[in-house]
Coordinates of C-alpha atoms and ligand atoms in Angstrom, one line a residue:
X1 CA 0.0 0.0 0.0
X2 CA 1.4 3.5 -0.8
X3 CA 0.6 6.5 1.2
X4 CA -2.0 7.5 -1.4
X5 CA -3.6 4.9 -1.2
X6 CA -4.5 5.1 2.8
X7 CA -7.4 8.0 1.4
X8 CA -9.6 5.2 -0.2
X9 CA -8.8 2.3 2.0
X10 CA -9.6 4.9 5.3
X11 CA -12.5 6.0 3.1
X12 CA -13.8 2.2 3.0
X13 CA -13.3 1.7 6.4
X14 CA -16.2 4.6 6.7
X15 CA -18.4 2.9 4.3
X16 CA -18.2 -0.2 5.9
X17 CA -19.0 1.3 9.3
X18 CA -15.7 0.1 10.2
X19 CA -13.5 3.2 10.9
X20 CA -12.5 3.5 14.8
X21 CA -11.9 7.0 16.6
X22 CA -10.4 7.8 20.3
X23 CA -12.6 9.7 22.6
X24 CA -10.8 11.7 25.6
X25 CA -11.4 10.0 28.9
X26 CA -11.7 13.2 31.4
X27 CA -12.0 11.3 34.9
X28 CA -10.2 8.2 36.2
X29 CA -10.9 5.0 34.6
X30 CA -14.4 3.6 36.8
X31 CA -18.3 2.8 36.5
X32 CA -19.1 6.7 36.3
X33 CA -16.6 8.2 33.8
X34 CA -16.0 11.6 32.0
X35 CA -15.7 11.4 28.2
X36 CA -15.7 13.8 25.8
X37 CA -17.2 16.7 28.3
X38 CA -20.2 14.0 28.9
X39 CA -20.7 12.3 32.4
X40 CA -21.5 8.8 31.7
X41 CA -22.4 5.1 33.3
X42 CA -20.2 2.7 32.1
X43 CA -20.1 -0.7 31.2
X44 CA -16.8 -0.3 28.8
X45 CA -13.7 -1.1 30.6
X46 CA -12.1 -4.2 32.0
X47 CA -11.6 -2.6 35.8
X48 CA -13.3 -5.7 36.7
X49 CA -13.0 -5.1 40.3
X50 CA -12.9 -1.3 40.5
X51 CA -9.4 -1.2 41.7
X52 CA -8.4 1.4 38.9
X53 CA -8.5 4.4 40.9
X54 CA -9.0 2.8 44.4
X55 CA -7.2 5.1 46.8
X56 CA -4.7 2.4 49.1
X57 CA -3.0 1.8 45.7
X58 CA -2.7 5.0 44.5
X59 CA -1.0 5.9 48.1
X60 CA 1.3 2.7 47.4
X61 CA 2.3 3.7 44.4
X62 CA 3.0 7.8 45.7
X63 CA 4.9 5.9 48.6
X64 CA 7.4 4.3 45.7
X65 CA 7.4 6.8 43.8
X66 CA 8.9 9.3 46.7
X67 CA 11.3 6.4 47.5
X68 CA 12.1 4.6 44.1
X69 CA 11.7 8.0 42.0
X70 CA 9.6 7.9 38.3
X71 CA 11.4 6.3 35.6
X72 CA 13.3 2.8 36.1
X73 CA 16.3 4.2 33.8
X74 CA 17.2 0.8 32.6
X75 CA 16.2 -2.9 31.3
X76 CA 15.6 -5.0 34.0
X77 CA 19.2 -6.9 33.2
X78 CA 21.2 -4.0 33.2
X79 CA 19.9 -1.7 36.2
X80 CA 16.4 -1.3 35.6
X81 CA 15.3 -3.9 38.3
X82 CA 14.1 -2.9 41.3
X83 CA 13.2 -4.5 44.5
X84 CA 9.9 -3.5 44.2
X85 CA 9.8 -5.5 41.0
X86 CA 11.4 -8.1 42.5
X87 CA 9.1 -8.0 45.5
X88 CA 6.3 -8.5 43.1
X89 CA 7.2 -11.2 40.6
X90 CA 8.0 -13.5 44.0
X91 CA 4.6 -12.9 45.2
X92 CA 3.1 -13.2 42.1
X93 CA 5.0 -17.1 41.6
X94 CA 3.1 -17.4 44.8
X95 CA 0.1 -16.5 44.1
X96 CA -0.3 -18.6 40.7
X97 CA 1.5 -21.5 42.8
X98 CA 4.2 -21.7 40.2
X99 CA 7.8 -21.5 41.0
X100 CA 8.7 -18.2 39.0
X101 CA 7.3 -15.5 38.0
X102 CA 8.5 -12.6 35.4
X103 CA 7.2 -9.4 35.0
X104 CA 6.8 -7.9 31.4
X105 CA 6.1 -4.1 30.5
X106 CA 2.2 -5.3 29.0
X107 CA 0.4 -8.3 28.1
X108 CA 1.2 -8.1 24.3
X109 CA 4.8 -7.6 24.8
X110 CA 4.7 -11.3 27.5
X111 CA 2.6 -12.7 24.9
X112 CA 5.0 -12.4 22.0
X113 CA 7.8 -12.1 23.8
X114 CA 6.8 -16.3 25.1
X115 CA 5.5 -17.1 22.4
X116 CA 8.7 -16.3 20.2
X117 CA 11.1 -17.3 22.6
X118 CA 9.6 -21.0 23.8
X119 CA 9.1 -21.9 20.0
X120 CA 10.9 -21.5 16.5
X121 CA 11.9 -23.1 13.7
X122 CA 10.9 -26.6 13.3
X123 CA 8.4 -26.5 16.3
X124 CA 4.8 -26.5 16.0
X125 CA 2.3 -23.3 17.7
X126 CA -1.8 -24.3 18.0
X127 CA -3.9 -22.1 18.4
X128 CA -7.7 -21.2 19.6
X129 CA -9.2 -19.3 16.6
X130 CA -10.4 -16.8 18.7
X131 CA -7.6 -15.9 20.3
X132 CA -6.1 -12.1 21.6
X133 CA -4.3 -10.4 18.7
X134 CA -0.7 -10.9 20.9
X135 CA -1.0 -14.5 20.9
X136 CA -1.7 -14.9 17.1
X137 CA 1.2 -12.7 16.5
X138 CA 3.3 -14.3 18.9
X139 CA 2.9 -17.6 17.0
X140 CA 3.6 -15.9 14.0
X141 CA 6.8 -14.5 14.3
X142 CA 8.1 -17.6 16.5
X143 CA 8.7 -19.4 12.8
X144 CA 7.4 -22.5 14.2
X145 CA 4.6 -23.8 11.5
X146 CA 1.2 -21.9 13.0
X147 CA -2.0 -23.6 12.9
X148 CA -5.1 -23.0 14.4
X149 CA -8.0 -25.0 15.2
X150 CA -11.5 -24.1 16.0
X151 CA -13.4 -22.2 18.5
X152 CA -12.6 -24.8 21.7
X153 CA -13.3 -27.6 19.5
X154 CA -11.1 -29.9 21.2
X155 CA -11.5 -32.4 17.9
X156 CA -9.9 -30.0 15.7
X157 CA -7.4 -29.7 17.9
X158 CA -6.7 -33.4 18.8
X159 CA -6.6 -33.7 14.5
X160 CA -3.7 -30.9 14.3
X161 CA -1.7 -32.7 17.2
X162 CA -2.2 -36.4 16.2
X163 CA -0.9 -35.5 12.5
X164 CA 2.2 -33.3 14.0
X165 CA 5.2 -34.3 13.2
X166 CA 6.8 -32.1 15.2
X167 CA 8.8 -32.7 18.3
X168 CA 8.0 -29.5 20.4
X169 CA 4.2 -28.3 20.3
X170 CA 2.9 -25.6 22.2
X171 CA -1.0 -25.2 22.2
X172 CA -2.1 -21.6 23.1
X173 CA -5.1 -20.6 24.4
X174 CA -7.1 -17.5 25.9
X175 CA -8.3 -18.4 29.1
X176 CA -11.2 -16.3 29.0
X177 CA -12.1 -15.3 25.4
X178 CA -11.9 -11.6 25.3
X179 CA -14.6 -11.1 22.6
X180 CA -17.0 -14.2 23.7
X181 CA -16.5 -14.2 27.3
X182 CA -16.4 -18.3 27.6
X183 CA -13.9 -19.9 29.5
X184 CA -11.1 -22.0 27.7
X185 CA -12.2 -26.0 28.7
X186 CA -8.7 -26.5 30.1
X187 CA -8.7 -30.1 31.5
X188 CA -9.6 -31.4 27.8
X189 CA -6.6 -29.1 26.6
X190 CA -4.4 -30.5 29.2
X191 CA -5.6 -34.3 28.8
X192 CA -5.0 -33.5 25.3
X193 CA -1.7 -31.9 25.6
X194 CA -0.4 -35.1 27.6
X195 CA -1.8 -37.6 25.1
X196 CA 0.2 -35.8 22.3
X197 CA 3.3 -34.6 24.5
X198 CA 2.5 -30.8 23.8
X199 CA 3.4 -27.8 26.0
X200 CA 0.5 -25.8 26.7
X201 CA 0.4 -21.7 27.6
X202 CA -2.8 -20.1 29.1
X203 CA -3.2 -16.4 28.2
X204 CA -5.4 -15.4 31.6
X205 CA -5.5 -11.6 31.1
X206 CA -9.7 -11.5 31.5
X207 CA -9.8 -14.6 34.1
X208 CA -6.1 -13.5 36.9
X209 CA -8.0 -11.2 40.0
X210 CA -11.3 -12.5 38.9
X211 CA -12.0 -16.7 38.4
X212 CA -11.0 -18.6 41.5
X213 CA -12.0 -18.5 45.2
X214 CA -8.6 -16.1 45.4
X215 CA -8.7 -14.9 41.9
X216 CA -6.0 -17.2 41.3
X217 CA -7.4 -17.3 37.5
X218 CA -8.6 -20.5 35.2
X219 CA -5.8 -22.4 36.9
X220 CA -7.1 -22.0 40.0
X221 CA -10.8 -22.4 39.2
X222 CA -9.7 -25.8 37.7
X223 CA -7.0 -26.6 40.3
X224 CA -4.0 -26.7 37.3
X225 CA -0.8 -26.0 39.8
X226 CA 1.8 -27.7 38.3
X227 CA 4.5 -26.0 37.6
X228 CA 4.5 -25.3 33.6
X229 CA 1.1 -27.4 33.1
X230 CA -0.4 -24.7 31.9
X231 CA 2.6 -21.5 31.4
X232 CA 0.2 -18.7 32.7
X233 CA 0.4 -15.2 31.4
X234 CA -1.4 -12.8 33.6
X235 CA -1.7 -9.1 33.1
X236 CA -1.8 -6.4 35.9
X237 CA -4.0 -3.9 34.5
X238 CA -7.1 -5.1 33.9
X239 CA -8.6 -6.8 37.1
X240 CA -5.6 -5.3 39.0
X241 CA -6.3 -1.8 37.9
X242 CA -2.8 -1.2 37.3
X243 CA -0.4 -1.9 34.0
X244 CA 2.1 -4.8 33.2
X245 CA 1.6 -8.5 33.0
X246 CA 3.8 -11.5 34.1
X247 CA 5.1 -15.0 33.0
X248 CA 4.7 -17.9 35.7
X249 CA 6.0 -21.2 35.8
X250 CA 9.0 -23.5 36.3
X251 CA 12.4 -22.0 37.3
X252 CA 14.2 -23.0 33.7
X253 CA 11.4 -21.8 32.3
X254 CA 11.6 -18.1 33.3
X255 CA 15.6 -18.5 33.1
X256 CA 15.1 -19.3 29.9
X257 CA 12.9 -15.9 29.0
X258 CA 15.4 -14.3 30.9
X259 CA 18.4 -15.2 28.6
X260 CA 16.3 -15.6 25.3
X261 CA 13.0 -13.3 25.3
X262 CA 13.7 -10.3 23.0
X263 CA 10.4 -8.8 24.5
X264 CA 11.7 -8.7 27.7
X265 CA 15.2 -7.9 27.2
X266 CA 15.6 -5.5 25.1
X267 CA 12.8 -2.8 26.8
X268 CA 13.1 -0.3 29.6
X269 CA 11.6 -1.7 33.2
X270 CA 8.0 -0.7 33.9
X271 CA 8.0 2.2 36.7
X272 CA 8.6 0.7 40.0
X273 CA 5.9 2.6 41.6
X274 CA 3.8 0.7 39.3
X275 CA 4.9 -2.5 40.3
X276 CA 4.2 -0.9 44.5
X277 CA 0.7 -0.8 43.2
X278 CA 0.1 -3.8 41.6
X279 CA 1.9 -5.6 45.2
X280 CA -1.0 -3.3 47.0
X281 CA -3.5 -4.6 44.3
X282 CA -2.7 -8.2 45.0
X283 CA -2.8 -7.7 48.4
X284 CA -6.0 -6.6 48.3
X285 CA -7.1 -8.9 45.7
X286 CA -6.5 -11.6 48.5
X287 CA -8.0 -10.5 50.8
X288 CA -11.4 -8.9 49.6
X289 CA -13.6 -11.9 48.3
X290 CA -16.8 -9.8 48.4
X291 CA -15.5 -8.3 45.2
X292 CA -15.5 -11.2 43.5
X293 CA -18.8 -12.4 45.0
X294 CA -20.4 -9.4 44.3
X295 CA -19.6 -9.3 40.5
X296 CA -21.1 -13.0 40.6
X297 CA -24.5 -11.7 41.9
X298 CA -24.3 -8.6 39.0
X299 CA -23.8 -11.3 36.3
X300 CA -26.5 -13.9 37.4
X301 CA -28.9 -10.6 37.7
X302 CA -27.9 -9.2 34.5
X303 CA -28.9 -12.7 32.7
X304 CA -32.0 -13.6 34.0
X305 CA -33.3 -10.0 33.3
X306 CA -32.1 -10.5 29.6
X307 CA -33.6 -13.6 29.0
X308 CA -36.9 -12.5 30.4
X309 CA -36.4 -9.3 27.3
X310 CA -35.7 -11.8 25.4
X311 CA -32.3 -10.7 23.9
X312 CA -30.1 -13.8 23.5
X313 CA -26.8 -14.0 25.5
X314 CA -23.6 -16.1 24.9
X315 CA -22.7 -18.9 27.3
X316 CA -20.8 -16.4 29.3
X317 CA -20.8 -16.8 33.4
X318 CA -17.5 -14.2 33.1
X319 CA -17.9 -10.4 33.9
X320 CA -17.8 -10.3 29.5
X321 CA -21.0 -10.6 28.6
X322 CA -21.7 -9.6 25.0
X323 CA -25.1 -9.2 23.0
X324 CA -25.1 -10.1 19.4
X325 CA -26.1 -7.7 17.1
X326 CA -25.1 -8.6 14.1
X327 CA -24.2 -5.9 11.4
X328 CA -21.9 -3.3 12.1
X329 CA -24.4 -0.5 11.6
X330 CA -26.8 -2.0 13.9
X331 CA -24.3 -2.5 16.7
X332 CA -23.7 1.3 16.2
X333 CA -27.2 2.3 16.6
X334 CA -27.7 0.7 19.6
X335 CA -24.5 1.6 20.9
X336 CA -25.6 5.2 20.1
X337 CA -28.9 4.9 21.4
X338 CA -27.3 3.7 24.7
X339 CA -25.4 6.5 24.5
X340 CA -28.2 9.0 24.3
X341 CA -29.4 8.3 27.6
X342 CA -26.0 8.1 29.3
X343 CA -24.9 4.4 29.2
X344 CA -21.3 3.7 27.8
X345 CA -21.5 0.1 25.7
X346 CA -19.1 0.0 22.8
X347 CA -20.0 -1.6 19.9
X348 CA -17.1 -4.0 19.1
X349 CA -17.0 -4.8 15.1
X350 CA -15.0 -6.7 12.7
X351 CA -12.1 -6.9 12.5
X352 CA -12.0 -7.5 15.9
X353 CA -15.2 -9.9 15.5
X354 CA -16.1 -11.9 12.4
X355 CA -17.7 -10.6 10.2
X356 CA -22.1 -10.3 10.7
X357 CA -21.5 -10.9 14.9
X358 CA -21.0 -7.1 15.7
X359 CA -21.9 -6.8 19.1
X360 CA -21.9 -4.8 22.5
X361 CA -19.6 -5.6 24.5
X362 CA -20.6 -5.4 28.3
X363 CA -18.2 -5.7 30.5
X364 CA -19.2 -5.7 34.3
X365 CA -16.7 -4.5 37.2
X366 CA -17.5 -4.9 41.4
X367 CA -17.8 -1.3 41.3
X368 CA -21.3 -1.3 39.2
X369 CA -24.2 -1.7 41.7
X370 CA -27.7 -3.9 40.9
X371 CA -29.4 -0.4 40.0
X372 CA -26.6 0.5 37.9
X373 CA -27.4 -3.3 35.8
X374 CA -31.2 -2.2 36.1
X375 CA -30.7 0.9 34.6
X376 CA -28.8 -0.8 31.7
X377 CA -31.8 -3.4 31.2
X378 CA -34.2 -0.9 30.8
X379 CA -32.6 1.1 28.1
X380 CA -31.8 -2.7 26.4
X381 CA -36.0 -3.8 26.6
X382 CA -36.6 -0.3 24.4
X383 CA -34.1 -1.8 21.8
X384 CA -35.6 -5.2 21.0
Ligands
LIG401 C1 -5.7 -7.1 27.1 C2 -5.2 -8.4 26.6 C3 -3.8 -8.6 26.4 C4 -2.8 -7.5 26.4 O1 -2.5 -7.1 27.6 P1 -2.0 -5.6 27.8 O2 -1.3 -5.6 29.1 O3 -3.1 -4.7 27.7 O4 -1.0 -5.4 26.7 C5 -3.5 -9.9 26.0 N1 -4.4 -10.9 25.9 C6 -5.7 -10.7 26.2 C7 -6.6 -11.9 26.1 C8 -6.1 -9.5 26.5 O5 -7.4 -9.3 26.7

């Protein structure tokens, strides 16, 4: 494509009801948000436990920032690692029960950066159709020969693996979809991944804070805590509220990043005060189970008032919880009509989605109370 050419293909983008713009968020990120001079009630972001702006991390992360100063100045193998960092990767091994942890800068750098380094030439990478962006791209600059099987369908998979001929095979998977909101069926991939002698990596950036009595993630909810059976990737600013995301597993696994991910060692350190708030936010992730509980009661709630609207829902018992619209103009007009009477859904189109399964995507965070859901219903019974 030439720079000319960007006019017509931005142009079709618009035709298509396609083309994407930024609004300016004017508050913190949180169920009642500021955007674009308009006050809002939100159903938009993935704070899933309203920790984004919750005022014990904020102070954590002032405390490190008057002790550890702003910028980390360095890659973590050169001077850029701090003990706060430190401090937080060895809780986070804890937490996931694995031996190791290692912190990356963001969940797309982890996911590539794992991906790429745990697989290469000659290997094979499976993966879930629907999986995150980073994963798919992670496979496919590994060089390993990329395949991918079908939405959870654990016979297309079992077909890919029993015709490998590869030694090393890594299956990948989200561990909650990010579009679909199911949950990964991760003893079947595991029983799988042992008949066929595959590696398997669990990308848990929607499930870490949130699934499990101690929002371990999947692996806890399905009592996975081996070592490296499944690699977990978790990221620290979604349910966390802060930004970064992690590697856990074995010890030669995450001395093997160490030495070999390009992703982690060629970038500057994420802030240490950063990594203060996410120790605060996993602290308090702990700790506070009525956050979790809570965002249970809002999702059972939300579905049994949309069934009796009659508006079908996806078999989604994760704070996602998208409705189907279908065309991207439609998804638009509902998103807009939402927006009209000062509910924030975004309407999530293809690319991002297949094509004719535009949607809203609702996402629900421990912040949001039961009239907050009501309200939302309401303005969804004038739609159908
Ligand atoms: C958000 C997300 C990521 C990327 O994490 P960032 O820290 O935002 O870069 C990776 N995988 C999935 C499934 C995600 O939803």
């Amino acid at each position: 494509m030439t720079m000319k050419s960007f006019e017509q293909q931005l142009q079709n983008k618009r035709d298509n009801n396609q083309y994407r713009h930024r609004e300016v968020l004017q508050s913190p990120q949180s169920v009642r948000i500021r955007l674009n001079g308009k006050q809002y009630l939100s159903f938009s972001s993935n704070d899933y436990l309203g920790l984004a702006n919750d005022p014990r991390i904020i102070e954590a992360s002032i405390d490190a920032l008057r002790h550890y100063g702003l910028g980390s100045g360095a890659a973590h193998l050169i001077t850029g690692h701090s003990y706060l960092h430190h401090q937080l990767e060895d809780m986070l091994a804890q937490h996931t029960g694995r031996s190791r942890a290692l912190l990356y800068s963001t969940g797309y750098m982890a996911n590539v950066g794992a991906i790429s380094a745990l697989c290469g030439k000659g290997d094979l990478v499976v993966e879930d159709k629907l999986n995150h962006a980073s994963l798919i791209d992670g496979g496919l600059i590994s060089d390993a020969k990329f395949k991918r099987y079908k939405h959870s369908d654990m016979e297309n998979l079992e077909a890919i693996l029993s015709k490998s001929v590869e030694t090393n095979k890594l299956i990948v998977t989200d561990g909650v979809f990010s579009m679909d909101g199911d949950i990964a069926a991760m003893p079947l991939i595991m029983k799988l991944a042992k008949k066929y002698q595959a590696d398997v990596f669990v990308d848990d950036a929607h499930g870490f804070g949130v699934l499990g009595n101690r929002g371990g993630g999947i692996c806890e909810q399905f009592s996975l805590i081996k070592d490296d059976e499944p690699i977990i990737m978790g990221t620290l600013g979604k349910a966390f509220g802060v930004f970064g995301a992690f590697i856990a597993g074995s010890e030669n696994l995450i001395e093997w990043l160490i030495q070999q991910s390009r992703m982690y060692v060629f970038t500057t350190a994420m802030p240490p005060s950063l990594a203060a708030a996410s120790i605060k936010s996993l602290e308090i992730i702990q700790k506070e189970n009525y956050r979790r509980e809570h965002l249970t009661d809002l999702i059972t709630f939300f579905r049994n008032e949309v069934k009796k609207i009659g508006l079908s829902l996806m078999p989604s018992l994760t704070p996602i919880q998208p409705i189907i619209v279908g065309e991207e103009k439609k998804a638009l007009e509902w998103s807009d009509y939402l927006r009209d009477h000062g509910v924030l859904v975004k309407a999530i189109r293809p690319p991002t989605v297949p094509i004719g399964t535009s949607r809203l995507r609702i996402t629900f965070s421990a912040a949001h109370s039961k009239e907050d859901v009501s309200t939302l219903i309401k303005l969804l019974a004038k739609l159908v």
